[in-house]
Short mmCIF file of C-alpha atoms in Angstrom, two decimals:
data_model
loop_
_atom_site.label_atom_id
_atom_site.label_comp_id
_atom_site.label_asym_id
_atom_site.label_seq_id
_atom_site.Cartn_x
_atom_site.Cartn_y
_atom_site.Cartn_z
CA MET F 1 -103.12 16.50 262.71
CA GLN F 2 -104.45 19.84 263.80
CA TYR F 3 -107.84 19.36 265.32
CA ARG F 4 -109.15 22.86 265.14
CA ASN F 5 -110.75 21.87 261.85
CA ARG F 6 -112.79 19.34 263.74
CA LEU F 7 -113.71 21.37 266.77
CA ARG F 8 -116.68 23.30 265.59
CA THR F 9 -119.90 22.01 266.98
CA GLY F 10 -122.07 22.46 270.01
CA THR F 11 -125.61 23.34 270.77
CA THR F 12 -125.61 26.42 268.61
CA VAL F 13 -123.92 24.66 265.80
CA ALA F 14 -126.17 21.66 265.97
CA THR F 15 -129.21 23.91 265.83
CA ALA F 16 -127.83 25.74 262.83
CA ALA F 17 -126.98 22.50 261.09
CA LEU F 18 -130.45 21.10 261.65
CA ALA F 19 -132.00 24.21 260.20
CA VAL F 20 -129.84 23.92 257.15
CA ILE F 21 -130.65 20.28 256.69
CA VAL F 22 -134.33 21.18 256.57
CA LEU F 23 -133.53 23.88 254.07
CA ALA F 24 -131.56 21.40 252.03
CA THR F 25 -134.47 19.03 251.84
CA GLY F 26 -136.83 21.68 250.62
CA CYS F 27 -134.50 23.07 248.01
CA ALA F 28 -133.53 19.67 246.77
CA SER F 29 -137.16 18.79 246.11
CA LYS F 30 -137.55 21.91 244.03
CA ALA F 31 -134.39 21.06 242.13
CA GLY F 32 -135.94 17.80 241.10
CA GLY F 33 -132.60 16.06 240.87
CA ASN F 34 -132.48 12.41 240.05
CA GLY F 35 -128.92 11.68 240.95
CA PRO F 36 -125.74 12.46 239.08
CA SER F 37 -126.69 13.82 235.70
CA THR F 38 -123.32 13.00 234.22
CA THR F 39 -122.26 9.41 234.46
CA ALA F 40 -118.64 8.93 235.38
CA SER F 41 -118.30 6.22 232.82
CA ASN F 42 -116.11 3.23 233.06
CA GLY F 43 -113.49 1.69 230.90
CA GLY F 44 -112.56 4.94 229.22
CA ALA F 45 -115.73 4.97 227.09
CA SER F 46 -115.77 8.71 227.50
CA LYS F 47 -112.66 10.84 227.80
CA ALA F 48 -114.55 13.82 229.14
CA PRO F 49 -112.95 15.27 232.26
CA LEU F 50 -113.93 13.75 235.57
CA VAL F 51 -115.32 16.78 237.40
CA ILE F 52 -115.28 16.69 241.20
CA GLY F 53 -117.12 19.43 243.05
CA ALA F 54 -116.37 20.64 246.56
CA SER F 55 -117.53 23.51 248.70
CA VAL F 56 -114.61 24.76 250.78
CA SER F 57 -114.29 27.62 253.24
CA LEU F 58 -112.00 30.07 251.49
CA THR F 59 -113.33 32.97 253.54
CA GLY F 60 -114.80 33.24 257.02
CA ASP F 61 -113.91 31.49 260.26
CA PHE F 62 -112.61 28.28 258.68
CA SER F 63 -110.70 29.86 255.84
CA ASP F 64 -107.17 29.06 257.06
CA SER F 65 -107.86 25.35 257.28
CA GLY F 66 -110.20 25.48 254.30
CA LYS F 67 -107.40 26.73 252.11
CA GLY F 68 -105.33 23.79 253.30
CA VAL F 69 -108.09 21.47 252.14
CA GLN F 70 -108.20 23.27 248.80
CA ARG F 71 -104.46 22.78 248.36
CA GLY F 72 -104.81 19.08 249.10
CA TYR F 73 -107.60 18.53 246.59
CA GLN F 74 -105.81 20.42 243.85
CA LEU F 75 -102.45 18.79 244.56
CA TRP F 76 -104.01 15.36 244.25
CA ALA F 77 -105.70 16.34 240.98
CA ASP F 78 -102.42 17.63 239.59
CA THR F 79 -100.67 14.44 240.65
CA VAL F 80 -103.21 12.05 239.19
CA ASN F 81 -103.45 14.07 235.97
CA ALA F 82 -99.69 13.82 235.56
CA LYS F 83 -100.23 10.06 235.47
CA GLY F 84 -102.97 10.29 232.85
CA GLY F 85 -105.98 10.89 235.09
CA ILE F 86 -108.47 8.30 236.30
CA LEU F 87 -109.39 5.62 233.76
CA GLY F 88 -108.05 7.91 231.07
CA ARG F 89 -110.06 10.94 232.20
CA LYS F 90 -108.37 14.08 233.40
CA VAL F 91 -109.58 15.26 236.79
CA THR F 92 -111.00 18.74 237.21
CA ILE F 93 -111.59 20.04 240.73
CA LYS F 94 -114.38 22.62 240.92
CA ILE F 95 -114.16 24.41 244.25
CA VAL F 96 -116.64 27.05 245.41
CA ASP F 97 -116.38 29.17 248.53
CA ASP F 98 -118.99 28.62 251.25
CA ALA F 99 -117.74 31.51 253.42
CA SER F 100 -117.82 29.08 256.39
CA SER F 101 -121.62 29.22 256.24
CA PRO F 102 -123.89 26.18 256.74
CA THR F 103 -126.48 27.87 254.55
CA GLN F 104 -124.12 28.62 251.71
CA VAL F 105 -122.65 25.13 251.77
CA VAL F 106 -126.08 23.67 251.00
CA THR F 107 -126.59 26.07 248.11
CA ASN F 108 -123.15 25.25 246.80
CA TYR F 109 -123.66 21.49 246.71
CA GLN F 110 -127.09 21.84 245.17
CA ASN F 111 -125.58 23.99 242.43
CA LEU F 112 -122.62 21.67 241.94
CA ILE F 113 -124.93 18.71 241.49
CA ASN F 114 -127.93 20.19 239.70
CA LYS F 115 -126.41 23.03 237.67
CA ASP F 116 -122.78 22.10 237.18
CA HIS F 117 -123.56 18.37 236.98
CA VAL F 118 -120.29 17.39 238.63
CA ASP F 119 -119.50 13.70 238.48
CA LEU F 120 -118.42 13.32 242.10
CA THR F 121 -118.20 15.38 245.27
CA PHE F 122 -115.67 15.89 248.03
CA GLY F 123 -116.54 17.22 251.46
CA PRO F 124 -116.21 20.72 252.96
CA PHE F 125 -114.45 21.72 256.14
CA SER F 126 -115.74 21.25 259.71
CA THR F 127 -118.59 19.28 261.19
CA LEU F 128 -120.81 22.36 261.04
CA LEU F 129 -120.76 22.28 257.25
CA THR F 130 -120.33 18.57 256.70
CA ILE F 131 -123.65 17.62 258.30
CA PRO F 132 -125.91 19.59 255.91
CA ALA F 133 -123.61 19.00 252.94
CA SER F 134 -123.63 15.25 253.39
CA GLN F 135 -127.43 15.31 253.49
CA VAL F 136 -127.52 16.99 250.08
CA ALA F 137 -125.11 14.45 248.66
CA LYS F 138 -127.15 11.61 250.09
CA ARG F 139 -130.35 12.94 248.51
CA TYR F 140 -128.81 12.83 245.05
CA GLY F 141 -126.97 9.55 245.43
CA TYR F 142 -123.48 10.98 245.58
CA ALA F 143 -120.66 9.40 247.52
CA PHE F 144 -119.33 11.91 250.07
CA LEU F 145 -115.69 11.65 251.06
CA ALA F 146 -114.99 14.18 253.80
CA PRO F 147 -111.43 14.84 255.01
CA ALA F 148 -112.71 17.04 257.86
CA GLY F 149 -115.86 17.17 259.94
CA GLY F 150 -115.73 13.97 261.97
CA GLY F 151 -117.79 15.07 264.93
CA PRO F 152 -120.16 12.61 266.65
CA ASP F 153 -123.26 14.20 265.13
CA VAL F 154 -122.04 13.38 261.64
CA PHE F 155 -122.05 9.66 262.35
CA LYS F 156 -125.41 9.82 264.11
CA GLN F 157 -126.92 10.50 260.68
CA LYS F 158 -126.00 6.95 259.65
CA LEU F 159 -125.52 7.93 256.02
CA ASN F 160 -124.18 5.07 253.92
CA ASN F 161 -122.76 7.50 251.33
CA PHE F 162 -120.55 9.24 253.91
CA PHE F 163 -116.88 8.40 254.58
CA PHE F 164 -114.79 10.36 257.07
CA VAL F 165 -111.27 10.31 255.62
CA GLN F 166 -109.26 9.99 258.82
CA PRO F 167 -108.19 6.95 260.85
CA ALA F 168 -110.91 7.21 263.52
CA PRO F 169 -113.65 9.54 264.80
CA THR F 170 -112.05 12.66 266.22
CA THR F 171 -113.20 12.09 269.78
CA GLN F 172 -111.21 8.84 269.81
CA SER F 173 -107.94 10.51 268.92
CA GLY F 174 -106.62 10.31 272.48
CA ASP F 175 -107.19 6.59 272.78
CA VAL F 176 -103.74 5.87 271.38
CA PHE F 177 -102.19 7.75 274.30
CA ALA F 178 -104.21 5.73 276.79
CA ASN F 179 -103.22 2.53 275.03
CA TYR F 180 -99.57 3.52 275.17
CA ILE F 181 -99.68 4.33 278.88
CA LEU F 182 -101.46 1.10 279.65
CA SER F 183 -98.84 -0.82 277.68
CA LEU F 184 -96.16 0.26 280.17
CA SER F 185 -95.07 -1.94 283.01
CA ALA F 186 -96.68 -1.40 286.39
CA ALA F 187 -93.48 0.24 287.61
CA ASP F 188 -93.43 2.77 284.78
CA ARG F 189 -97.15 3.43 284.55
CA PRO F 190 -98.37 6.69 286.16
CA LYS F 191 -100.32 6.32 289.39
CA THR F 192 -102.15 9.65 289.38
CA ALA F 193 -103.64 11.84 286.67
CA ALA F 194 -105.09 15.33 286.28
CA TYR F 195 -107.37 16.59 283.54
CA ALA F 196 -107.78 20.15 282.23
CA GLU F 197 -110.51 20.18 279.60
CA LEU F 198 -111.90 22.84 277.32
CA ASP F 199 -115.70 22.90 277.36
CA ASP F 200 -115.99 21.90 273.75
CA PRO F 201 -117.86 19.00 272.10
CA PHE F 202 -114.58 17.50 270.92
CA SER F 203 -111.85 18.52 273.35
CA ALA F 204 -113.46 17.38 276.59
CA PRO F 205 -114.67 14.02 275.19
CA ILE F 206 -111.13 13.17 274.06
CA ALA F 207 -109.85 13.70 277.60
CA GLU F 208 -112.85 11.91 279.09
CA ASN F 209 -112.23 8.85 276.95
CA ILE F 210 -108.68 8.75 278.30
CA ARG F 211 -109.89 9.23 281.87
CA ALA F 212 -112.30 6.32 281.56
CA LYS F 213 -109.53 4.02 280.40
CA PHE F 214 -107.14 5.23 283.07
CA GLU F 215 -109.58 4.89 285.93
CA ALA F 216 -110.57 1.43 284.76
CA ALA F 217 -106.88 0.54 284.94
CA GLY F 218 -106.50 1.97 288.44
CA ILE F 219 -104.86 5.31 287.61
CA GLN F 220 -106.31 7.68 290.17
CA THR F 221 -107.85 10.97 289.13
CA VAL F 222 -106.55 13.65 291.52
CA TYR F 223 -107.96 16.66 289.69
CA LYS F 224 -110.34 17.50 286.88
CA GLN F 225 -111.49 20.88 285.64
CA VAL F 226 -113.59 21.79 282.62
CA TYR F 227 -113.11 25.43 281.69
CA PRO F 228 -115.26 27.57 279.35
CA SER F 229 -113.95 28.52 275.94
CA GLU F 230 -113.73 32.20 276.85
CA THR F 231 -111.22 31.49 279.64
CA GLN F 232 -108.23 33.74 279.13
CA ASP F 233 -106.18 32.89 282.20
CA LEU F 234 -105.54 29.22 282.87
CA SER F 235 -102.99 29.79 285.61
CA PRO F 236 -105.50 29.06 288.45
CA VAL F 237 -106.40 25.72 286.84
CA MET F 238 -102.81 24.74 286.27
CA ALA F 239 -101.77 25.87 289.75
CA ALA F 240 -104.44 23.63 291.22
CA ILE F 241 -103.13 20.76 289.12
CA ALA F 242 -99.53 21.42 290.16
CA ALA F 243 -100.56 21.37 293.80
CA LYS F 244 -101.80 17.80 293.34
CA LYS F 245 -98.50 16.72 291.73
CA PRO F 246 -100.03 14.25 289.26
CA ASP F 247 -97.81 11.87 287.32
CA VAL F 248 -99.63 12.62 284.08
CA ILE F 249 -101.52 15.68 282.84
CA ILE F 250 -104.11 15.33 280.08
CA GLY F 251 -105.16 18.49 278.29
CA GLY F 252 -108.40 18.32 276.36
CA THR F 253 -107.35 21.33 274.33
CA GLN F 254 -107.66 23.22 271.11
CA SER F 255 -104.82 25.63 270.41
CA GLU F 256 -104.65 28.77 272.52
CA ASP F 257 -105.55 26.95 275.71
CA ALA F 258 -102.91 24.33 274.94
CA TYR F 259 -100.27 27.05 274.77
CA ALA F 260 -101.58 28.63 277.97
CA GLN F 261 -101.40 25.32 279.84
CA VAL F 262 -97.74 24.88 278.99
CA LYS F 263 -96.81 28.46 279.78
CA SER F 264 -98.47 28.20 283.19
CA LEU F 265 -96.73 24.95 284.05
CA VAL F 266 -93.38 26.43 283.04
CA GLN F 267 -93.98 29.41 285.33
CA LEU F 268 -95.07 27.08 288.12
CA LYS F 269 -91.96 24.93 287.52
CA TYR F 270 -94.09 21.81 287.65
CA ASN F 271 -93.05 19.10 285.23
CA PRO F 272 -95.20 15.94 285.07
CA LYS F 273 -93.79 12.57 284.06
CA PHE F 274 -96.17 12.49 281.08
CA MET F 275 -98.18 15.19 279.32
CA PHE F 276 -100.70 14.80 276.49
CA GLN F 277 -102.63 17.53 274.71
CA SER F 278 -105.36 16.67 272.24
CA ASN F 279 -104.75 19.67 270.00
CA GLY F 280 -102.24 22.46 269.69
CA ALA F 281 -99.27 20.25 270.47
CA ASN F 282 -99.74 18.53 267.10
CA SER F 283 -98.99 21.67 265.11
CA PRO F 284 -95.38 21.47 263.87
CA LEU F 285 -95.41 25.10 262.83
CA GLU F 286 -97.25 26.95 265.57
CA TYR F 287 -96.54 25.02 268.76
CA PRO F 288 -92.79 25.71 269.13
CA ASN F 289 -93.37 29.37 268.41
CA LYS F 290 -96.14 29.65 270.97
CA VAL F 291 -94.64 27.74 273.92
CA GLY F 292 -90.94 27.97 273.14
CA ALA F 293 -89.13 25.21 271.28
CA ALA F 294 -87.25 24.11 274.40
CA ASN F 295 -90.53 23.57 276.23
CA THR F 296 -91.99 21.17 273.67
CA THR F 297 -89.72 18.25 274.50
CA GLY F 298 -91.54 15.20 275.74
CA ILE F 299 -95.09 16.49 275.18
CA MET F 300 -97.35 14.03 273.38
CA SER F 301 -100.32 14.38 271.06
CA SER F 302 -101.86 12.33 268.25
CA ALA F 303 -101.77 12.56 264.47
CA ASP F 304 -102.91 10.91 261.26
CA TRP F 305 -100.19 12.20 258.91
CA TYR F 306 -96.71 13.35 259.88
CA PRO F 307 -93.40 14.07 258.12
CA GLY F 308 -91.57 10.88 257.28
CA SER F 309 -94.70 8.76 257.29
CA LYS F 310 -94.23 5.52 255.36
CA ALA F 311 -97.91 5.17 254.55
CA SER F 312 -98.89 4.56 250.93
CA GLY F 313 -97.90 7.50 248.72
CA SER F 314 -96.69 9.71 251.58
CA ASP F 315 -93.22 10.30 250.17
CA ALA F 316 -94.63 11.32 246.79
CA PHE F 317 -97.22 13.56 248.46
CA THR F 318 -94.58 15.29 250.55
CA ALA F 319 -92.33 15.90 247.58
CA ALA F 320 -95.19 17.20 245.45
CA TYR F 321 -96.42 19.48 248.23
CA ILE F 322 -93.01 21.04 248.77
CA ALA F 323 -92.48 21.43 245.02
CA LYS F 324 -95.80 23.21 244.60
CA PHE F 325 -96.10 25.22 247.80
CA GLY F 326 -92.55 25.44 249.15
CA GLY F 327 -91.42 24.93 252.73
CA SER F 328 -90.30 21.62 254.16
CA ALA F 329 -91.86 18.38 255.28
CA GLN F 330 -92.33 19.91 258.73
CA THR F 331 -94.47 22.68 257.25
CA VAL F 332 -96.88 20.50 255.29
CA ASP F 333 -100.46 21.29 256.25
CA ASP F 334 -102.18 18.20 257.60
CA ASN F 335 -105.50 19.48 256.24
CA SER F 336 -103.94 19.15 252.81
CA ALA F 337 -102.79 15.62 253.58
CA GLU F 338 -106.28 14.58 254.61
CA ALA F 339 -107.83 16.13 251.48
CA TYR F 340 -105.20 14.47 249.29
CA ALA F 341 -106.11 11.11 250.84
CA ALA F 342 -109.72 11.53 249.70
CA GLY F 343 -108.44 11.61 246.14
CA GLN F 344 -106.28 8.57 246.71
CA LEU F 345 -109.39 6.62 247.63
CA LEU F 346 -111.02 7.42 244.30
CA GLU F 347 -107.92 6.26 242.49
CA ALA F 348 -107.90 3.02 244.45
CA VAL F 349 -111.56 2.29 243.72
CA ALA F 350 -111.06 2.95 240.01
CA THR F 351 -107.99 0.73 239.90
CA LYS F 352 -109.74 -2.11 241.68
CA THR F 353 -113.11 -1.98 239.92
CA GLY F 354 -112.43 -0.31 236.58
CA LYS F 355 -115.29 2.08 237.41
CA ILE F 356 -115.57 5.51 238.95
CA ASP F 357 -119.28 6.14 239.53
CA ASN F 358 -120.91 7.02 242.84
CA ALA F 359 -122.62 3.69 243.43
CA THR F 360 -119.38 1.81 242.87
CA ILE F 361 -117.46 4.14 245.19
CA ILE F 362 -120.02 3.70 247.97
CA SER F 363 -120.24 -0.06 247.73
CA SER F 364 -116.48 -0.49 247.34
CA LEU F 365 -115.43 1.64 250.30
CA HIS F 366 -117.79 -0.23 252.58
CA SER F 367 -115.71 -3.35 252.03
CA GLY F 368 -112.13 -4.02 253.07
CA SER F 369 -109.42 -1.45 253.80
CA TRP F 370 -107.93 1.14 251.49
CA PRO F 371 -104.36 2.46 251.45
CA THR F 372 -103.79 6.21 251.78
CA ILE F 373 -101.13 8.55 253.08
CA LEU F 374 -103.03 8.44 256.39
CA GLY F 375 -102.59 4.68 256.54
CA ASP F 376 -105.07 1.97 255.58
CA LEU F 377 -108.63 3.21 256.11
CA ALA F 378 -111.85 1.29 256.63
CA TRP F 379 -115.33 2.36 257.70
CA GLY F 380 -118.42 1.20 259.51
CA SER F 381 -121.86 1.52 258.00
CA ASP F 382 -122.24 5.05 259.41
CA GLY F 383 -119.05 6.32 257.79
CA ALA F 384 -117.02 6.25 260.99
CA PRO F 385 -113.47 5.04 260.34
CA THR F 386 -112.43 2.01 262.34
CA GLY F 387 -108.70 2.60 262.73
CA GLU F 388 -106.49 4.42 265.21
CA TYR F 389 -104.44 7.60 265.24
CA SER F 390 -100.71 7.58 265.89
CA LEU F 391 -99.11 8.88 269.08
CA VAL F 392 -96.59 11.62 268.38
CA GLN F 393 -94.06 13.19 270.73
CA TRP F 394 -91.85 16.24 270.54
CA GLN F 395 -88.21 15.13 270.54
CA SER F 396 -85.27 17.41 269.70
CA GLY F 397 -87.53 19.97 268.09
CA LYS F 398 -89.40 17.48 265.89
CA LEU F 399 -92.81 15.88 266.17
CA LEU F 400 -92.20 12.15 265.78
CA PRO F 401 -94.53 9.14 265.78
CA VAL F 402 -93.64 6.95 268.76
CA PHE F 403 -96.57 4.52 269.12
CA PRO F 404 -97.79 2.02 268.06
CA SER F 405 -94.60 0.26 267.09
CA GLY F 406 -95.72 -0.31 263.51
CA VAL F 407 -95.50 3.42 262.75
CA ALA F 408 -92.94 4.54 265.35
CA GLN F 409 -89.87 6.41 264.14
CA ALA F 410 -88.47 6.80 267.66
CA SER F 411 -88.96 5.30 271.08
CA PRO F 412 -91.18 7.24 273.47
CA VAL F 413 -89.20 9.33 275.94
CA PHE F 414 -90.28 9.15 279.58
CA PRO F 415 -90.31 10.56 282.10
CA LYS F 416 -90.81 13.85 280.31
CA PRO F 417 -87.64 15.98 280.34
CA ASN F 418 -87.72 19.20 282.37
CA TRP F 419 -88.97 22.41 280.84
CA GLY F 420 -86.44 24.30 278.81
CA GLY F 421 -87.28 27.61 280.42
#
């Protein structure tokens, strides 16, 4: 899981999102929509295509990850169509570019619903866009399955049509690391901890959640520093941490700062017994290139999908992804995996109920758990998933799940091996 897709909020963002929500309300009233104009009929009464609309960032700041989401949606559609579609209806994905704009995303969903009359909708990319988009979907009675955009403000809306298609809210993604550490014997458990946190509405809270658990368990905090996003040189922060010689270092990171933390520690020749980074370290492609493959060993992060996952449909997804886009299992984009899982949920609802309309999707997903390539997912009434991410660790050049035991493909390695240089 690469969290940069989920790390886009803050005061400015929240203000922008609120403005767009207001805009959405006004425009929607003018549109005079009365819910989905095309009924996604049941039982194969109509063999018209099942059209699913999504606004995705194909240009602008979120375009790299947005294109990963696009690939996931389309790959799922291709896969389900090869099996005959859903309830005998071929699936058509209609994707429009929102240019990473919270204004454009509102226009796009209004057009998808009121002009294109799509049957269903999938979510966009990032919390910034998901908040106003989910409001539009709610107004017209559409279920809203969002593979990205799981920031706290999304759940504060308490929308019953919203479902974040990941195992847990993003800010809880470090909890699995805390749970792992606290599962160790007293002799193996670290005694001291240091925290280096990016001033970001996601990164710092992930580290803070870990700190709260550690301190409650008696793990002493010997250093904590929150640094602004424009920080270019992290060597002073990491030097201060090294001087305290903590057993465990927790990085509340995105990407570039994660790389900088490791590079500084390598230069300082300080190697903690444990190291966790919330983001950056979970990128199979970029991380080894940025910090040096030999320096990845032993570093931990968290993930929802990973190569070799045995979750429902993961093997088929991996094979289909490689066949369509090339590369290897290690190069599969996790944004694509999360988008693909949104489609799996529709399939599961249709299989269980024999229906594929918005009301059925909403009521069904609020009950029980649903198998996907991200594991079995379930949600609270606000759309927040109630599961847990997996702990992954770099071992021999691969990112492997190591905790909890039900998903582990290798045993966790500790203490962390020395830097490779």
